[in-house]
Amino acid sequence: GGTSLEVICIFVYVIMPPAIYPVNSLAIGGYYGSGFCRSRLSGEFIWQTDRHEADLLPALNSRQIAAVGSLNDNLSAFFAPNGQKIGEYPSAAVFAVHGESSWIARTENHVARLTSEGQEIWKRAITPRALWSESQPIVDPAGRVYVATGNSILCLDATGAEIFSLPTG
């Protein structure tokens, strides 16, 4: 039939769009209230974390590891499918999946490639951009990374080397 709107659960303050697990559950970055959690579509929690200020867009990789950043905590955290925290990154970031087992993290001042648990592989400084947290990095099928900076679109290879920079004015 048609589409309908259904309330899943109630959160306090802002929530970002959820990431969707392949088994019909959601990774929800709730700011205060329920915090970062995994919820069934019925609203029943599968797990909740101690990350109560998860205010950035959550992401999932192919191993169902979740990554979520927190501006207030100025860090990001990584969670196994069962909700166990498996790592942290000492910056608030938004994420894109890179290959089978790594992330691209976009922070206010840098872009980095991380292991699935948040260990830095490489890091590159970038020009800050207003509303940077709304500028999720993009990874293409060849592993090239695209990130919007304060004055350009930057394209990097898998090692963090610049391929090109396109000025945006």
Rosetta silent file (secondary structure, phi, psi, omega in degrees, C-alpha in Angstrom):
SEQUENCE: GGTSLEVICIFVYVIMPPAIYPVNSLAIGGYYGSGFCRSRLSGEFIWQTDRHEADLLPALNSRQIAAVGSLNDNLSAFFAPNGQKIGEYPSAAVFAVHGESSWIARTENHVARLTSEGQEIWKRAITPRALWSESQPIVDPAGRVYVATGNSILCLDATGAEIFSLPTG
SCORE:     score description
SCORE:     0.000 S_00000001
   1 L     0.000 -140.110 -175.015    0.000    0.000    0.000 S_00000001
   2 L   -89.241 -168.382  177.143    0.945    3.517    0.813 S_00000001
   3 L  -108.888  153.519  177.602    3.453    5.103    3.102 S_00000001
   4 L  -145.769  160.277  177.419    2.829    6.287    6.601 S_00000001
   5 L   -95.471  132.533 -178.739    4.685    8.032    9.377 S_00000001
   6 L  -132.009  129.517  177.017    5.307    5.969   12.470 S_00000001
   7 L   -75.811  124.940 -179.667    6.799    7.129   15.791 S_00000001
   8 L   -92.734  -51.413  177.574    9.582    4.747   16.771 S_00000001
   9 L  -161.128  165.904 -176.485   10.736    6.273   20.051 S_00000001
  10 L  -104.001  131.720  177.089   10.985    9.613   21.769 S_00000001
  11 L  -121.575  163.962  175.612   14.311   11.434   22.160 S_00000001
  12 L   -99.692  144.777  179.110   15.249   14.714   23.779 S_00000001
  13 L    62.046 -142.122 -170.460   16.694   17.547   21.650 S_00000001
  14 L   -90.710  139.784  165.810   18.079   16.834   18.202 S_00000001
  15 E  -124.878  143.073  177.612   18.479   13.491   16.478 S_00000001
  16 L   -86.637  165.664  174.093   20.262   13.033   13.167 S_00000001
  17 L   -56.947  140.166 -177.312   18.993   10.689   10.453 S_00000001
  18 L   -78.330  160.691  167.391   19.694    7.111   11.594 S_00000001
  19 E   -93.319  147.913 -173.523   21.976    4.561    9.974 S_00000001
  20 E  -110.818  119.624  174.509   20.131    1.370    9.045 S_00000001
  21 E   -72.102  153.723 -179.099   21.412   -2.063   10.046 S_00000001
  22 L   -70.168   -5.542 -179.352   20.721   -4.858    7.524 S_00000001
  23 L  -109.907   35.772  175.721   18.465   -6.632   10.068 S_00000001
  24 L    57.666   46.974  170.161   15.816   -3.880   10.255 S_00000001
  25 E  -135.840  167.648 -171.638   17.167   -1.944   13.193 S_00000001
  26 E  -122.385  141.369  167.784   18.532    1.584   13.464 S_00000001
  27 E   -95.793  114.030 -173.486   21.689    3.229   14.805 S_00000001
  28 E  -116.792  123.506  176.065   20.343    6.455   16.276 S_00000001
  29 E   -91.562   89.007 -178.868   22.511    9.324   17.433 S_00000001
  30 E   -93.575  131.943  178.752   20.275   10.880   20.060 S_00000001
  31 E   -87.339  112.856 -172.472   21.432   14.009   21.845 S_00000001
  32 L    59.614 -162.227 -175.539   20.740   13.398   25.534 S_00000001
  33 L    55.736 -117.149 -177.243   17.651   11.407   26.362 S_00000001
  34 L   -79.170  -15.086  179.824   18.379    7.951   24.953 S_00000001
  35 L    65.489 -160.701  179.038   21.800    8.897   23.596 S_00000001
  36 E   -76.101  127.760 -174.246   23.480    6.753   20.930 S_00000001
  37 E  -151.849  169.767  170.894   21.570    3.502   20.649 S_00000001
  38 E  -116.690  128.597 -174.613   20.395    0.665   18.458 S_00000001
  39 E  -128.944  143.070  169.630   16.630    0.352   18.192 S_00000001
  40 E   -72.869  164.173  178.390   14.228   -2.042   16.567 S_00000001
  41 L   -64.920  -20.129  176.876   11.633   -0.482   14.283 S_00000001
  42 L   -74.172  -12.550 -175.996    9.105   -1.083   17.087 S_00000001
  43 L    99.442  -10.524  178.834   11.049    1.386   19.257 S_00000001
  44 L   -70.676  131.014  178.860   12.435   -1.314   21.568 S_00000001
  45 E   -75.269  133.664  170.398   16.102   -0.709   22.386 S_00000001
  46 E   -85.461  -42.232  172.097   18.549   -3.455   21.471 S_00000001
  47 E  -159.422  158.502  173.955   21.263   -1.526   23.299 S_00000001
  48 E  -129.773  149.931 -179.582   22.120    1.956   24.559 S_00000001
  49 L  -109.593  177.355  175.534   25.573    3.425   25.086 S_00000001
  50 L   -87.181    7.699  178.802   27.069    5.913   27.501 S_00000001
  51 L   -87.495   84.030 -176.682   27.395    8.400   24.586 S_00000001
  52 L   -85.565   -7.783  179.154   24.561   10.724   25.595 S_00000001
  53 E  -116.242   37.701  178.365   25.817   13.649   23.501 S_00000001
  54 L   -76.450   95.181 -172.126   26.009   11.858   20.138 S_00000001
  55 L  -114.056   11.421  176.860   24.975   14.797   17.974 S_00000001
  56 L  -115.084  164.949 -175.696   26.551   13.943   14.606 S_00000001
  57 L   -61.048  123.227  176.475   25.420   11.645   11.807 S_00000001
  58 L   -77.193  155.551  177.856   26.012    7.947   12.631 S_00000001
  59 E  -138.110  153.607  177.560   27.506    5.602   10.019 S_00000001
  60 E  -126.599  141.242  173.616   27.764    1.810    9.633 S_00000001
  61 L  -100.031 -177.343 -175.425   30.350   -0.231    7.763 S_00000001
  62 L   -67.823  -18.497  176.164   29.897   -3.656    6.139 S_00000001
  63 L   -90.765    8.598 -179.749   30.868   -5.383    9.420 S_00000001
  64 L    64.744   25.321  171.487   28.022   -3.458   11.135 S_00000001
  65 L   -81.774  132.944 -178.383   30.462   -1.404   13.201 S_00000001
  66 E  -100.913  140.371  175.073   28.887    1.949   14.028 S_00000001
  67 E  -122.994  135.912  178.661   30.758    5.254   14.128 S_00000001
  68 E  -150.826  140.806 -179.926   29.303    8.396   15.690 S_00000001
  69 E  -106.339  162.113  178.554   30.735   11.755   16.693 S_00000001
  70 E  -137.567  115.874  176.914   29.961   14.183   19.496 S_00000001
  71 L   -65.429  -43.011 -178.377   30.643   17.911   19.267 S_00000001
  72 L   -64.398  -38.771  178.764   30.117   18.421   23.012 S_00000001
  73 L   -83.891  -12.685 -174.695   32.503   15.587   23.934 S_00000001
  74 L    50.617   47.518  174.914   34.885   16.508   21.072 S_00000001
  75 E  -157.234  168.585  175.650   35.351   12.844   20.236 S_00000001
  76 E  -126.079  154.752 -178.836   33.965   10.021   18.155 S_00000001
  77 E  -134.819  156.498 -176.484   33.296    6.440   19.208 S_00000001
  78 E  -125.503  133.773 -173.544   33.014    3.071   17.462 S_00000001
  79 E  -129.052  135.846  174.390   30.640    0.301   18.503 S_00000001
  80 L   -67.794  165.817  179.821   30.392   -3.397   17.623 S_00000001
  81 L   -57.481  -23.622  178.711   27.002   -4.735   16.476 S_00000001
  82 L   -88.795    3.233  178.207   26.256   -5.775   20.096 S_00000001
  83 L    93.005   -5.174  178.889   26.829   -2.203   21.378 S_00000001
  84 L   -69.869  129.201  177.507   30.251   -2.823   22.923 S_00000001
  85 E   -70.672  127.349 -178.282   32.526    0.206   22.476 S_00000001
  86 E  -114.073   -2.538  177.680   35.586   -0.906   20.501 S_00000001
  87 E   176.627  167.089  176.237   37.391    2.397   20.061 S_00000001
  88 E  -137.771  157.058  173.262   37.463    6.175   20.174 S_00000001
  89 E  -126.706  131.446 -170.685   38.893    8.951   18.020 S_00000001
  90 L   -79.339   36.782  175.034   39.875   12.166   19.828 S_00000001
  91 L  -149.308  146.851  171.580   37.892   14.484   17.521 S_00000001
  92 L   -72.062  131.570 -175.630   34.235   14.998   16.692 S_00000001
  93 L  -147.081  158.882  164.422   33.749   13.699   13.147 S_00000001
  94 E  -109.411  151.952 -166.492   31.327   12.644   10.457 S_00000001
  95 E  -126.444  154.417  166.853   32.251    9.451    8.621 S_00000001
  96 E  -132.348  147.512  177.850   32.297    7.622    5.312 S_00000001
  97 E   -77.119  137.537  176.833   33.181    3.964    4.868 S_00000001
  98 E  -125.421  105.851 -179.172   36.475    3.308    3.061 S_00000001
  99 L    68.677 -158.237 -177.075   36.867   -0.255    1.806 S_00000001
 100 L   -80.461  -27.494 -169.691   36.031   -3.215    4.020 S_00000001
 101 L  -140.299   28.517  175.514   37.761   -2.147    7.216 S_00000001
 102 E  -144.831  167.463 -178.667   38.433    1.579    7.429 S_00000001
 103 E  -122.713  155.495  163.321   36.724    4.939    7.795 S_00000001
 104 E  -109.580  123.725  179.432   37.261    8.431    6.477 S_00000001
 105 E  -105.666  129.832  176.727   36.697   10.917    9.293 S_00000001
 106 E  -112.691  117.104  177.073   35.908   14.547    8.492 S_00000001
 107 L  -109.820 -175.691  178.961   36.446   16.965   11.362 S_00000001
 108 L   -61.189  -39.922 -171.212   36.369   20.738   11.475 S_00000001
 109 L  -117.731   -2.470  179.871   40.086   21.054   10.620 S_00000001
 110 E  -154.639  165.329  171.724   41.222   17.764    9.125 S_00000001
 111 E  -123.242  141.522 -176.412   40.325   14.628    7.233 S_00000001
 112 E  -142.744  152.245  170.019   41.756   11.276    8.317 S_00000001
 113 E  -102.320  131.930 -175.520   41.661    7.628    7.388 S_00000001
 114 E  -125.301  156.141  169.205   41.026    5.399   10.396 S_00000001
 115 E   -69.638  171.942 -179.680   40.874    1.691   11.138 S_00000001
 116 L   -64.500  -20.025  178.251   37.426    0.314   11.942 S_00000001
 117 L   -97.262    1.591  174.886   38.247    0.823   15.652 S_00000001
 118 L    98.852   10.189  176.946   39.353    4.454   15.186 S_00000001
 119 L   -80.980  135.397 -176.000   43.154    4.227   14.986 S_00000001
 120 E   -72.639  129.657  174.093   44.622    6.860   12.664 S_00000001
 121 E   -96.069  -46.829  171.640   46.215    5.614    9.425 S_00000001
 122 E  -151.550  163.057 -177.983   46.820    9.105    8.008 S_00000001
 123 E  -145.474  140.229 -179.953   45.666   12.661    8.684 S_00000001
 124 E  -137.353  127.604  177.379   45.591   15.766    6.508 S_00000001
 125 E   -68.378  143.533  175.971   44.825   19.334    7.599 S_00000001
 126 L  -134.694  160.116  177.275   42.076   21.118    5.657 S_00000001
 127 L   -71.313  129.744 -179.584   40.688   24.641    5.584 S_00000001
 128 L   -57.956  153.576 -179.963   37.737   24.909    7.964 S_00000001
 129 L  -132.286  135.869  174.532   34.256   25.147    6.450 S_00000001
 130 L   -59.303  141.853 -179.106   31.137   26.672    7.972 S_00000001
 131 L    55.790   39.061 -177.843   28.679   23.912    8.882 S_00000001
 132 H   -56.607  -33.149 -175.925   31.446   21.334    8.376 S_00000001
 133 H   -69.253   -9.740  175.173   29.459   18.715   10.300 S_00000001
 134 H   -97.633    5.435 -177.261   26.893   18.716    7.473 S_00000001
 135 L  -112.491   74.511 -179.714   29.629   17.939    4.904 S_00000001
 136 L   -63.826  138.501  176.426   30.081   14.191    5.103 S_00000001
 137 L   -66.969  159.586  178.928   33.102   12.925    3.129 S_00000001
 138 E  -123.106  137.722  175.886   32.467   10.824    0.028 S_00000001
 139 E  -120.581  126.362  179.521   34.430    7.732   -1.039 S_00000001
 140 L   -89.784  172.564 -176.767   34.090    6.474   -4.611 S_00000001
 141 L   -59.933  -22.332  178.285   34.428    2.812   -5.716 S_00000001
 142 L   -86.062   -0.220  179.199   38.124    3.350   -6.528 S_00000001
 143 L    87.622    6.753  176.032   38.817    4.479   -2.935 S_00000001
 144 L   -75.588  144.143 -175.889   39.268    8.173   -3.769 S_00000001
 145 E  -110.286  132.815  177.889   38.121   10.525   -1.018 S_00000001
 146 E  -119.843  130.848 -179.615   36.238   13.784   -1.677 S_00000001
 147 E  -141.123  136.144  176.868   35.839   16.400    1.013 S_00000001
 148 E   -82.993  127.366  177.097   34.431   19.928    0.958 S_00000001
 149 L  -109.410 -171.326 -179.315   36.772   22.457    2.551 S_00000001
 150 L   -64.896  -23.921 -176.271   36.344   26.159    3.180 S_00000001
 151 L  -141.893   11.889 -178.299   37.263   27.047   -0.396 S_00000001
 152 E  -162.815  171.028  166.076   37.452   23.874   -2.503 S_00000001
 153 E  -105.170  121.143 -176.787   36.507   20.285   -3.127 S_00000001
 154 E  -103.529  133.580  176.538   39.556   18.208   -2.295 S_00000001
 155 E  -115.949  125.696 -178.170   40.151   14.770   -3.822 S_00000001
 156 E  -121.163  153.242  173.214   42.627   12.442   -2.073 S_00000001
 157 L   -86.994 -178.009 -175.105   43.851    8.955   -2.850 S_00000001
 158 L   -64.602  -15.792  178.380   43.735    6.083   -0.350 S_00000001
 159 L   -97.095   -1.310 -179.274   47.065    7.217    1.166 S_00000001
 160 L    92.506    0.972  178.080   45.887   10.806    1.731 S_00000001
 161 L   -76.230  141.412 -179.496   47.853   12.269   -1.197 S_00000001
 162 E   -70.369  130.479  172.378   46.085   15.038   -3.110 S_00000001
 163 E   -93.963  -47.302  174.371   44.798   14.070   -6.556 S_00000001
 164 E  -161.709  164.932  173.729   43.203   17.454   -7.250 S_00000001
 165 E  -133.609  126.710 -178.175   41.573   20.463   -5.645 S_00000001
 166 E  -108.856  109.601 -179.398   38.646   22.213   -7.309 S_00000001
 167 E   -61.237  139.906 -179.901   38.150   25.816   -6.123 S_00000001
 168 L  -110.618   -5.199  179.289   34.558   26.581   -5.180 S_00000001
 169 L    75.364    0.000    0.000   34.817   30.345   -4.677 S_00000001
